[in-house]
mmCIF file of C-alpha atoms in Angstrom:
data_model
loop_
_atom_site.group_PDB
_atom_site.id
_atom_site.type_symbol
_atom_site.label_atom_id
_atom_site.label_comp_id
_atom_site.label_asym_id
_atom_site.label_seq_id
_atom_site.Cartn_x
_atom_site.Cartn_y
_atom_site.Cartn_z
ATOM 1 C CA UNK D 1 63.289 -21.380 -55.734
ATOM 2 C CA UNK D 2 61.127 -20.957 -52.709
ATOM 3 C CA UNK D 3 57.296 -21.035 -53.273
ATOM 4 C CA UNK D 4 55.385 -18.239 -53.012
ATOM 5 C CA UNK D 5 52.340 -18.264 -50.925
ATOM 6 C CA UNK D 6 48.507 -17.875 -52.647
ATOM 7 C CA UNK D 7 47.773 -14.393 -52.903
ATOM 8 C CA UNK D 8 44.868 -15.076 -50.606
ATOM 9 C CA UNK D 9 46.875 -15.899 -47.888
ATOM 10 C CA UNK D 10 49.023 -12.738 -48.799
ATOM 11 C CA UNK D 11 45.865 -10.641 -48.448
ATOM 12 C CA UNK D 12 44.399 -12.530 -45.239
ATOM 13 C CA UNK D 13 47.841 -11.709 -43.306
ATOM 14 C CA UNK D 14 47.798 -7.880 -44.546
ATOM 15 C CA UNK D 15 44.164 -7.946 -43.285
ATOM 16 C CA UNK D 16 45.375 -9.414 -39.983
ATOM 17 C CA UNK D 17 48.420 -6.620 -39.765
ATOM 18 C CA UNK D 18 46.257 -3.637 -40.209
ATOM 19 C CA UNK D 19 43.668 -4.850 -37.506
ATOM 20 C CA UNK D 20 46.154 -5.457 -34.587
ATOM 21 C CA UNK D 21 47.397 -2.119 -35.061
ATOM 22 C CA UNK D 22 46.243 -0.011 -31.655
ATOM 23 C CA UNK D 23 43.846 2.548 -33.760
ATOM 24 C CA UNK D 24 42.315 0.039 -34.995
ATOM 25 C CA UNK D 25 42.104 -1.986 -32.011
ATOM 26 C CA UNK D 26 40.738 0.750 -30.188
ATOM 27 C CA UNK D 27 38.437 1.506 -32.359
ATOM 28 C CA UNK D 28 37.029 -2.411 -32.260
ATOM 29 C CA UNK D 29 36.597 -2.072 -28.620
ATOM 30 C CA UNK D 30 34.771 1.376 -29.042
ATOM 31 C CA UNK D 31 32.661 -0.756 -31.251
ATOM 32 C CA UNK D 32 31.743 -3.918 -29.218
ATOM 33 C CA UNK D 33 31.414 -1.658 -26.244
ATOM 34 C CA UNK D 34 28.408 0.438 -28.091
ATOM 35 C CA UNK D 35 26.985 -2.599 -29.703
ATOM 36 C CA UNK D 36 26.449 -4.229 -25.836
ATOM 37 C CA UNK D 37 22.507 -3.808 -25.235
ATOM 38 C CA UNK D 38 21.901 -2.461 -21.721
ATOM 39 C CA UNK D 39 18.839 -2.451 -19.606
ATOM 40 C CA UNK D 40 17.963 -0.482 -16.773
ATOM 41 C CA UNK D 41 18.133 -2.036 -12.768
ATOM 42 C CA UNK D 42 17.839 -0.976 -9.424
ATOM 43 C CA UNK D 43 21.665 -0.568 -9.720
ATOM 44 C CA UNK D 44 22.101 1.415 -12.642
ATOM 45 C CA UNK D 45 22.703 -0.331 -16.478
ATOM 46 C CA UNK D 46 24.026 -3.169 -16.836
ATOM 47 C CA UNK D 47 24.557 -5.594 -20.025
ATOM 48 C CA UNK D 48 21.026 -7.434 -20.761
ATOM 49 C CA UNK D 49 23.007 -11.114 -20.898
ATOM 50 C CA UNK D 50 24.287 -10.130 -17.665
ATOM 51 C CA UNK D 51 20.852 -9.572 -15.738
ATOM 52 C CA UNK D 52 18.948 -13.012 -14.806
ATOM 53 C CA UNK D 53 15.403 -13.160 -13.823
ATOM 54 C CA UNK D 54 14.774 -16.180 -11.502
ATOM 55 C CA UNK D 55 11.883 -18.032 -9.872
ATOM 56 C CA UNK D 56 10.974 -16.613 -7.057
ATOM 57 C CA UNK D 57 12.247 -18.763 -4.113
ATOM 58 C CA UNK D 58 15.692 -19.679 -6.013
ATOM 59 C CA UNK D 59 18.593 -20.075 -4.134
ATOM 60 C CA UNK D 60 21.699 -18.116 -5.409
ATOM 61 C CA UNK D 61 25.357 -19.855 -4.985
ATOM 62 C CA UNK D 62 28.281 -18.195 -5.983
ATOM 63 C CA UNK D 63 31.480 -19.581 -6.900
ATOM 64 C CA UNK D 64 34.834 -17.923 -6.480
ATOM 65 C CA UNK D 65 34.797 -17.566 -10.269
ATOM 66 C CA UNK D 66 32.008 -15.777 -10.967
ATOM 67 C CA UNK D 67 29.843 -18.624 -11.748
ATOM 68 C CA UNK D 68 26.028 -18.904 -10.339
ATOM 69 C CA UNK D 69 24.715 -22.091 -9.187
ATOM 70 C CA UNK D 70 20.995 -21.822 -9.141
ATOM 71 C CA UNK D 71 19.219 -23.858 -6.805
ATOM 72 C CA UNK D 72 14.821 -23.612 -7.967
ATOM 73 C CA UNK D 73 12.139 -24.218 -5.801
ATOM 74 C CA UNK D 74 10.733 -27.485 -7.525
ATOM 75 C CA UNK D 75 14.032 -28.939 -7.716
ATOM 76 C CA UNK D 76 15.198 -27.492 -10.772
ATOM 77 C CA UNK D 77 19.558 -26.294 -10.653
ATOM 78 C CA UNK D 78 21.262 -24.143 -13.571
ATOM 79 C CA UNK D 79 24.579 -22.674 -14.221
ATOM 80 C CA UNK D 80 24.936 -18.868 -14.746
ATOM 81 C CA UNK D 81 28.447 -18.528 -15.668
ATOM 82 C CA UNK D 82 30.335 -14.708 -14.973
ATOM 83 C CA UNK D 83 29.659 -11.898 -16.866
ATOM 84 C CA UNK D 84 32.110 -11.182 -19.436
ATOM 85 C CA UNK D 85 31.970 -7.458 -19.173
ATOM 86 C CA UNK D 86 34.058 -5.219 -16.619
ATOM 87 C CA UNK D 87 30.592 -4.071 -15.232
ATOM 88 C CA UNK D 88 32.168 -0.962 -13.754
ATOM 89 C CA UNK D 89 31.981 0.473 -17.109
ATOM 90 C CA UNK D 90 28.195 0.560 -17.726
ATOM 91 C CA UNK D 91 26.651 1.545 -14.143
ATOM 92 C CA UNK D 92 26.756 5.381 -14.799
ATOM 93 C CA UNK D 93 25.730 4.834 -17.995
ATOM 94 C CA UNK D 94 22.648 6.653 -18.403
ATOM 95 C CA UNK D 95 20.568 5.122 -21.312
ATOM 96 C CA UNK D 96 19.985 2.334 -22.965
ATOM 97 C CA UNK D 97 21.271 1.908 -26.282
ATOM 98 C CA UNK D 98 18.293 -0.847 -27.404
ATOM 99 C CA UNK D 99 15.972 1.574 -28.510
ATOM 100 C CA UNK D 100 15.328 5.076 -29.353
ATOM 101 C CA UNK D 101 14.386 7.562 -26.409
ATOM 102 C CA UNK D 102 10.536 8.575 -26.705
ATOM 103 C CA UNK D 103 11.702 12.427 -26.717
ATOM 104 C CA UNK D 104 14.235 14.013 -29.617
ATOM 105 C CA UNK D 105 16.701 15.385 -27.170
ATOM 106 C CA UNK D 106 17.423 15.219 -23.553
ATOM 107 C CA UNK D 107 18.248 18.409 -21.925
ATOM 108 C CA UNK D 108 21.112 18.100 -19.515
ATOM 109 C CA UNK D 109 18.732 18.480 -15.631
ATOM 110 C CA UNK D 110 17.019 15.077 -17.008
ATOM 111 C CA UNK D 111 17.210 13.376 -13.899
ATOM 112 C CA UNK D 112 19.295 9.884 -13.737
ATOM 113 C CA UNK D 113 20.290 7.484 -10.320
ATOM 114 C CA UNK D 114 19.540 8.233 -6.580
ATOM 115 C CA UNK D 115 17.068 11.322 -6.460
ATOM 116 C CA UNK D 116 16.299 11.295 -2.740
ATOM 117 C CA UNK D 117 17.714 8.706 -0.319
ATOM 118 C CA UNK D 118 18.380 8.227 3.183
ATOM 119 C CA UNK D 119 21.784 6.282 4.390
ATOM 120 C CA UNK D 120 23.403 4.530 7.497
ATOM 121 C CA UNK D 121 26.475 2.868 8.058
ATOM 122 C CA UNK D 122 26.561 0.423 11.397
ATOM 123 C CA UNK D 123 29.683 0.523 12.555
ATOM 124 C CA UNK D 124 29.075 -1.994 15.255
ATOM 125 C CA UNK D 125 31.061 -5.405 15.005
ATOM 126 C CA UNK D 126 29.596 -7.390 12.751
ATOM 127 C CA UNK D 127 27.068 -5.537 10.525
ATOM 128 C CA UNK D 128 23.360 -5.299 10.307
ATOM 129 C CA UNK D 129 22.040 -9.077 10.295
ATOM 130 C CA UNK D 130 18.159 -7.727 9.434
ATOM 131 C CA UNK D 131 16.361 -4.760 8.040
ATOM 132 C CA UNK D 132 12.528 -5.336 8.232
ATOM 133 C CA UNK D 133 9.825 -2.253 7.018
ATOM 134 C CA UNK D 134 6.819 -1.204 4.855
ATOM 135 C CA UNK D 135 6.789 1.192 2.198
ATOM 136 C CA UNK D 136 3.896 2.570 0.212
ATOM 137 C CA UNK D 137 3.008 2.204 -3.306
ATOM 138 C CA UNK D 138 1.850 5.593 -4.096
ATOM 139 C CA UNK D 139 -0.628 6.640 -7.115
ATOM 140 C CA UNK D 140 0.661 6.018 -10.712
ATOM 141 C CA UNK D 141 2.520 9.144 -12.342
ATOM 142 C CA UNK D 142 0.212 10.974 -13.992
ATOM 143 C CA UNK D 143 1.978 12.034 -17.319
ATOM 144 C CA UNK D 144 4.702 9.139 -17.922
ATOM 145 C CA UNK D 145 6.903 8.804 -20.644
ATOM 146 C CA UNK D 146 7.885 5.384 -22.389
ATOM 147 C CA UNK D 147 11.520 5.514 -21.313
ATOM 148 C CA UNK D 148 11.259 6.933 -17.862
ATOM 149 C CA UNK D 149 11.760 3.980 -14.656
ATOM 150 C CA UNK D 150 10.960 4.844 -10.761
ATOM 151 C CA UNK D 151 12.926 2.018 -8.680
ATOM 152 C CA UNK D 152 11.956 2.410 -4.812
ATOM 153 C CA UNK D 153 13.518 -0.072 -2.268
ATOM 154 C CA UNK D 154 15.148 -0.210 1.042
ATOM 155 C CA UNK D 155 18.352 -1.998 0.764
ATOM 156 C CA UNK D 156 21.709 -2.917 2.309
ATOM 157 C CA UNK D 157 25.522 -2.980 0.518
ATOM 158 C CA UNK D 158 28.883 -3.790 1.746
ATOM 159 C CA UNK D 159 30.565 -0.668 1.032
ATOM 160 C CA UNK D 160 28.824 3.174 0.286
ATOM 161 C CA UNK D 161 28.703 3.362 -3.671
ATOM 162 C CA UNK D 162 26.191 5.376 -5.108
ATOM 163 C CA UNK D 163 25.169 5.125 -8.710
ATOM 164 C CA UNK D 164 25.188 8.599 -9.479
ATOM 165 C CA UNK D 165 26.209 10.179 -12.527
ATOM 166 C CA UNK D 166 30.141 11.065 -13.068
ATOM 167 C CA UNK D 167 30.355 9.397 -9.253
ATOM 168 C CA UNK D 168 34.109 7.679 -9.226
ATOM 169 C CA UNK D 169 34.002 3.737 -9.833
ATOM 170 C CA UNK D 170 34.204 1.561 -6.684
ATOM 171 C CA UNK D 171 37.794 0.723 -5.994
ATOM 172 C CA UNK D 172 36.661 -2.783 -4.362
ATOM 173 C CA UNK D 173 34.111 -5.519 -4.774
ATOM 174 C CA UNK D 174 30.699 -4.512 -4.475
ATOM 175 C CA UNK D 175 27.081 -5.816 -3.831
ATOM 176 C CA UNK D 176 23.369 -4.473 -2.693
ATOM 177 C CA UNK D 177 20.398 -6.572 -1.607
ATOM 178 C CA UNK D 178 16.912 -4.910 -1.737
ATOM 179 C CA UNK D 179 13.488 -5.446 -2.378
ATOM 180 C CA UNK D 180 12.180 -2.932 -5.173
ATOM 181 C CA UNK D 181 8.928 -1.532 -5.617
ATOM 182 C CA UNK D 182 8.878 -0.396 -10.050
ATOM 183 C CA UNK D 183 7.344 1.977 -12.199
ATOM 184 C CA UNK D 184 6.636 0.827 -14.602
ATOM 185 C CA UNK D 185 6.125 -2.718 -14.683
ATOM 186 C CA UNK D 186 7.919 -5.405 -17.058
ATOM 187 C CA UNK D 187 5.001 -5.457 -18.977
ATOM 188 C CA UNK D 188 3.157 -2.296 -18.877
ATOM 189 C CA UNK D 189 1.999 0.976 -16.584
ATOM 190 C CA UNK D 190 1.870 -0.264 -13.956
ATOM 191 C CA UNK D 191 4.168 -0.827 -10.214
ATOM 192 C CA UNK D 192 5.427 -3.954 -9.535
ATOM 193 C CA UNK D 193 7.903 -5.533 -6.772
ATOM 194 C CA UNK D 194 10.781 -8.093 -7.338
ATOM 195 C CA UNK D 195 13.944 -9.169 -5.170
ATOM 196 C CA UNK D 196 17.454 -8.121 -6.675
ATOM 197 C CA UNK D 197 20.699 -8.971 -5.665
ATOM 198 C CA UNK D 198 23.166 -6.876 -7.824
ATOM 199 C CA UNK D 199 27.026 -7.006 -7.741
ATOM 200 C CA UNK D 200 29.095 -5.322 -10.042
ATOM 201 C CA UNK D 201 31.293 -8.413 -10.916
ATOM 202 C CA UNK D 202 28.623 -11.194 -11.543
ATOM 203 C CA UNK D 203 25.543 -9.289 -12.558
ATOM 204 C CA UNK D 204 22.237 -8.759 -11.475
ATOM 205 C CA UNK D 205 19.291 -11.576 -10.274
ATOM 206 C CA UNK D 206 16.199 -10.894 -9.807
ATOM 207 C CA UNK D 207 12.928 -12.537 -8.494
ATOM 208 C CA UNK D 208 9.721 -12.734 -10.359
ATOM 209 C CA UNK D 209 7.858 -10.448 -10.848
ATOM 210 C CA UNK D 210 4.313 -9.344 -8.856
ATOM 211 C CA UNK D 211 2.095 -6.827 -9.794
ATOM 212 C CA UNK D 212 0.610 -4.350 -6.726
ATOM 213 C CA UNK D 213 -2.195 -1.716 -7.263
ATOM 214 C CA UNK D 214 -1.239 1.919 -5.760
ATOM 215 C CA UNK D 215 -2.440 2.062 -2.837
ATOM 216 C CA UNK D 216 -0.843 -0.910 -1.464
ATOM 217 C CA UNK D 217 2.099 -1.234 1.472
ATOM 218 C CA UNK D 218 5.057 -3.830 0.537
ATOM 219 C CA UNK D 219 6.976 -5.355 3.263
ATOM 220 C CA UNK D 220 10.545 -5.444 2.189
ATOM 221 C CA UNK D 221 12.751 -8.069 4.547
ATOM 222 C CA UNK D 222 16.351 -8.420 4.329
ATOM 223 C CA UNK D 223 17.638 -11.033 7.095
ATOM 224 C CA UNK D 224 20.746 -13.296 7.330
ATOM 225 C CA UNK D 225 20.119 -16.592 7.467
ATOM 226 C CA UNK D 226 23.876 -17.987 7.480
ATOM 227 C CA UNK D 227 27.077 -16.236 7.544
ATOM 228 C CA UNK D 228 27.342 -15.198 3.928
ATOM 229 C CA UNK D 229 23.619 -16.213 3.319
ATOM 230 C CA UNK D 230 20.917 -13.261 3.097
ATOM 231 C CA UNK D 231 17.115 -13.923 2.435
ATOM 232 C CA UNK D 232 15.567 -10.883 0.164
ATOM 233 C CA UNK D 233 11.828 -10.635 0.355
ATOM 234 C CA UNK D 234 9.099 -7.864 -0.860
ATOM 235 C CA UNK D 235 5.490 -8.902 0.316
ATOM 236 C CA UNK D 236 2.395 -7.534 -0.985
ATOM 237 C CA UNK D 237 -0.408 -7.206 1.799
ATOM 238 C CA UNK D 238 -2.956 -6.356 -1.056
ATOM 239 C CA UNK D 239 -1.801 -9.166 -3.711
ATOM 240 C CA UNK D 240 -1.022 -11.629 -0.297
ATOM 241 C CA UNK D 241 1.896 -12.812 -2.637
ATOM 242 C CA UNK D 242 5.775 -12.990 -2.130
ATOM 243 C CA UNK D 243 8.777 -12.853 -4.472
ATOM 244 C CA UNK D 244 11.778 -13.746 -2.724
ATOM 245 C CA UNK D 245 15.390 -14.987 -3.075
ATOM 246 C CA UNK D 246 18.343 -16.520 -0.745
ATOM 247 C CA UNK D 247 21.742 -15.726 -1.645
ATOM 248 C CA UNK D 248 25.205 -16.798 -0.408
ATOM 249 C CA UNK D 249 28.110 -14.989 -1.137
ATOM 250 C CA UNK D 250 31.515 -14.179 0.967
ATOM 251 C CA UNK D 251 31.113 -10.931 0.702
ATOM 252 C CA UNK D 252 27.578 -10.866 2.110
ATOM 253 C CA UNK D 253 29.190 -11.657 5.315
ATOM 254 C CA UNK D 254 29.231 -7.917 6.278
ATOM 255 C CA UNK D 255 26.660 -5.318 4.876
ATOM 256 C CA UNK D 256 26.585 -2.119 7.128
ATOM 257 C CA UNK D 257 25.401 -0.116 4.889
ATOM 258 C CA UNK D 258 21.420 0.526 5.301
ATOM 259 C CA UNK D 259 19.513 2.912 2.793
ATOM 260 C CA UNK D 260 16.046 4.262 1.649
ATOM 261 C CA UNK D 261 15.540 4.938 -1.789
ATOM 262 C CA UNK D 262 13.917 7.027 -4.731
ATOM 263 C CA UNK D 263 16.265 5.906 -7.901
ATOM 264 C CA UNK D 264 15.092 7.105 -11.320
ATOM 265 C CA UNK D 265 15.843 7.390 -14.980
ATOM 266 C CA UNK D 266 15.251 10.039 -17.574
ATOM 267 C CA UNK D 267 12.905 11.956 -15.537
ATOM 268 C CA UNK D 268 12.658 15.587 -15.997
ATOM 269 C CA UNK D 269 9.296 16.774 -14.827
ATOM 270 C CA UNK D 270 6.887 16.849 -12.089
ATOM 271 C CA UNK D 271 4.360 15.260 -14.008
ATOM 272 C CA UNK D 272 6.488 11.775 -14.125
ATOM 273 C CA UNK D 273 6.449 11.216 -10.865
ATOM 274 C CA UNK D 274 3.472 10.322 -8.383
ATOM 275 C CA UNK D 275 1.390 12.791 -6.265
ATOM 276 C CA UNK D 276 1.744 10.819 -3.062
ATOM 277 C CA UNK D 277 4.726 10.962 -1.377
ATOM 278 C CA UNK D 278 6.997 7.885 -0.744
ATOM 279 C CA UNK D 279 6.369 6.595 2.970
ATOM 280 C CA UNK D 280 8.977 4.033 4.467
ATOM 281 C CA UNK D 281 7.544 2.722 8.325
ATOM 282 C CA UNK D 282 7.441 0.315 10.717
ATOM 283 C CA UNK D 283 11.223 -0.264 10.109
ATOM 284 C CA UNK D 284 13.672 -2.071 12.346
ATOM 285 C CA UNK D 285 17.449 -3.472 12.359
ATOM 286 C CA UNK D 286 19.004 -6.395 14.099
ATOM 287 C CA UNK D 287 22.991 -6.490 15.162
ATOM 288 C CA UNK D 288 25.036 -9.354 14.476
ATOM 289 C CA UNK D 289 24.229 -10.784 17.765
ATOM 290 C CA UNK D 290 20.246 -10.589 17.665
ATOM 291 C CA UNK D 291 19.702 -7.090 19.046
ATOM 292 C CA UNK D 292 17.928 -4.655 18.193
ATOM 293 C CA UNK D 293 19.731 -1.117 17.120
ATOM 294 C CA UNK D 294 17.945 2.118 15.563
ATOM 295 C CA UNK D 295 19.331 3.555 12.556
ATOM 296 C CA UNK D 296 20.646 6.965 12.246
ATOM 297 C CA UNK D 297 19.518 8.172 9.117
ATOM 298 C CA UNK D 298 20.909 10.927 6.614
ATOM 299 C CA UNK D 299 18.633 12.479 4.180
ATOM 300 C CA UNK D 300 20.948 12.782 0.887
ATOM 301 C CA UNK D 301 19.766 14.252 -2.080
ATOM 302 C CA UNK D 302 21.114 13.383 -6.076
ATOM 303 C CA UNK D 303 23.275 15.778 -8.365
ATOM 304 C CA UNK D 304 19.922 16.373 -10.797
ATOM 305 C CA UNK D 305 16.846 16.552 -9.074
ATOM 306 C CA UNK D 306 13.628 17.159 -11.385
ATOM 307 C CA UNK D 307 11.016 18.147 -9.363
ATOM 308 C CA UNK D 308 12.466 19.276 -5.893
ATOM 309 C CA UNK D 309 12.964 15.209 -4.344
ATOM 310 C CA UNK D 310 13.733 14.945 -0.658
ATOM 311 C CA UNK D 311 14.445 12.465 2.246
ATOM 312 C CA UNK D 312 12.153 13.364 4.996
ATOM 313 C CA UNK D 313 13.630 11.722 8.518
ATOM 314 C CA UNK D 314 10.539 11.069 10.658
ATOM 315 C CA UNK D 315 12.501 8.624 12.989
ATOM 316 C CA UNK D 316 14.972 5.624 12.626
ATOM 317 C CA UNK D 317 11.809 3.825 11.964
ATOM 318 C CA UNK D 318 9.845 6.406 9.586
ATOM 319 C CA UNK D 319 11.223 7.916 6.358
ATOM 320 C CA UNK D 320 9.338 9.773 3.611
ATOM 321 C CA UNK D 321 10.272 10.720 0.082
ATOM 322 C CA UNK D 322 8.838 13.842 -0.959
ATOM 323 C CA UNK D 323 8.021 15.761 -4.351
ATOM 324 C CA UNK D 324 7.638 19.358 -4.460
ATOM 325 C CA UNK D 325 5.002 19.847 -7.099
ATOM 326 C CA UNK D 326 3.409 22.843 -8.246
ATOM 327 C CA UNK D 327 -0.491 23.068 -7.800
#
């Protein structure tokens, strides 16, 4: 007679049976995908174990399997390995599901992505090689809430994908470099610059963190140093203090794509953004070969504005970001 096997094991295999079934499957994955904590970046929200903060003046490798070598200033080298998630599915997510918003309900206008932007692709051989300018820190928003986030940044990508809300997934590799001006800071009400280098397959990195008074002008610098190596750097001429990264990747070896910015998150009126309007200046491009070129730039606005946001095109060198606010 064949012996029977302990009714624990008996129960353990039923147990196994019901949960490979595809309902319940799906409904695992439904689970682990809303138990993921996101945060917010410059890029939309990502998973918080997949967005790094580094010393400013790291040096980024990147391996062909998603691994990050981190090379530190004072000598220091760490592994990031690749993110587990399919990132695609959390950059048009828009909020965060670590903690509760600071208003009941969200009416559907609330404003979420790229607001007011300006954009140029290069079609010249070989790509854009540096993008130098100023922007302004303008005057803190006078009536904030605790979940809203102003990201403004000049930056460059490899292909034209835009964050926005409903906006169709990029059907190739992705990446951005920009320096970012905040609002609020990491730690408070207050604006504050860092270097990010976001991809949609390895995560986000960015550079510590610096704290600038309104008022100020940041000098954001984007310039290839090698041929997949870009140096990201915002400067504060009030503070005197950089944050910076280098990064080298394959597929920074072309990046014609050129943009100013005005991203945001749960905004939905006047009051949460500045009075002073957004001025970009004093900005210049480099071709592959050294020379100069002058972008020509087209003022794009979001799918949900909040308070009337627009790209202003002085010249290829002056851009302004403006707010249409009733007196």
């Amino acid at each position: 007679m064949a012996a029977r096997a302990p009714l624990s094991l008996l129960f353990l295999l039923s147990a196994l049976a019901v949960l490979c079934t595809p309902a319940v499957a799906a409904a695992a994955a439904a689970a682990t995908h809303s138990d993921i904590e996101l945060v917010h970046t410059p890029f939309g929200m990502l998973p918080k174990e997949c967005v790094h903060d580094l010393d400013s003046a790291s040096h980024l490798s990147h391996a062909p399997d998603g691994t990050t070598f981190v090379q530190e200033l004072g000598g220091g080298r760490h592994r990031t390995p690749a993110c587990p998630y399919d990132l695609s599915r959390y950059v048009n997510t828009r909020e965060p599901n670590s903690a509760p918003s600071s208003r009941p309900a969200r009416a559907p206008e609330v404003s979420h992505g790229w607001q007011a932007y300006t954009a140029w692709d290069y079609t010249g051989t070989g790509g854009i090689s540096s993008f130098v300018g100023n922007f302004s820190v303008p005057d803190l928003p006078p009536q904030p809430t605790r979940d809203q986030i102003l990201y403004i940044f000049t930056g460059l990508q490899n292909i034209n994908w835009i964050p926005e809300p409903n906006n169709p997934l990029p059907t190739q590799a992705f990446d951005i470099i920009q320096p970012v001006l905040q609002y609020p800071g990491v730690h408070g009400s207050y604006w504050s610059i860092r270097s990010w280098y976001v991809t949609i397959l390895s995560g986000a990195f960015a550079s510590s963190e610096v704290k600038v008074p309104a008022g100020d002008v940041i000098f954001g610098n984007m310039t290839q140093t090698g041929p997949t190596t870009w140096f990201i750097e915002s400067y504060s001429y009030a503070a005197k203090q950089s944050t910076n990264a280098t990064v080298s990747h394959k597929r920074l070896a072309l990046q014609p794509w050129a943009y100013c910015t005005l991203e945001v998150y749960n905004v939905d009126e006047c009051s949460q953004y500045p009075d002073n309007a957004i001025q970009f200046s004093g900005m210049s491009m480099l071709d592959a070969s050294g020379q100069p070129i002058a972008a020509a730039w087209d003022p794009i606005e979001g799918q949900q504005l909040a308070c009337g946001e627009s790209a202003q095109v002085n010249s290829p060198a002056s851009v302004a970001i403006n707010f249409q606010k009733q007196n």
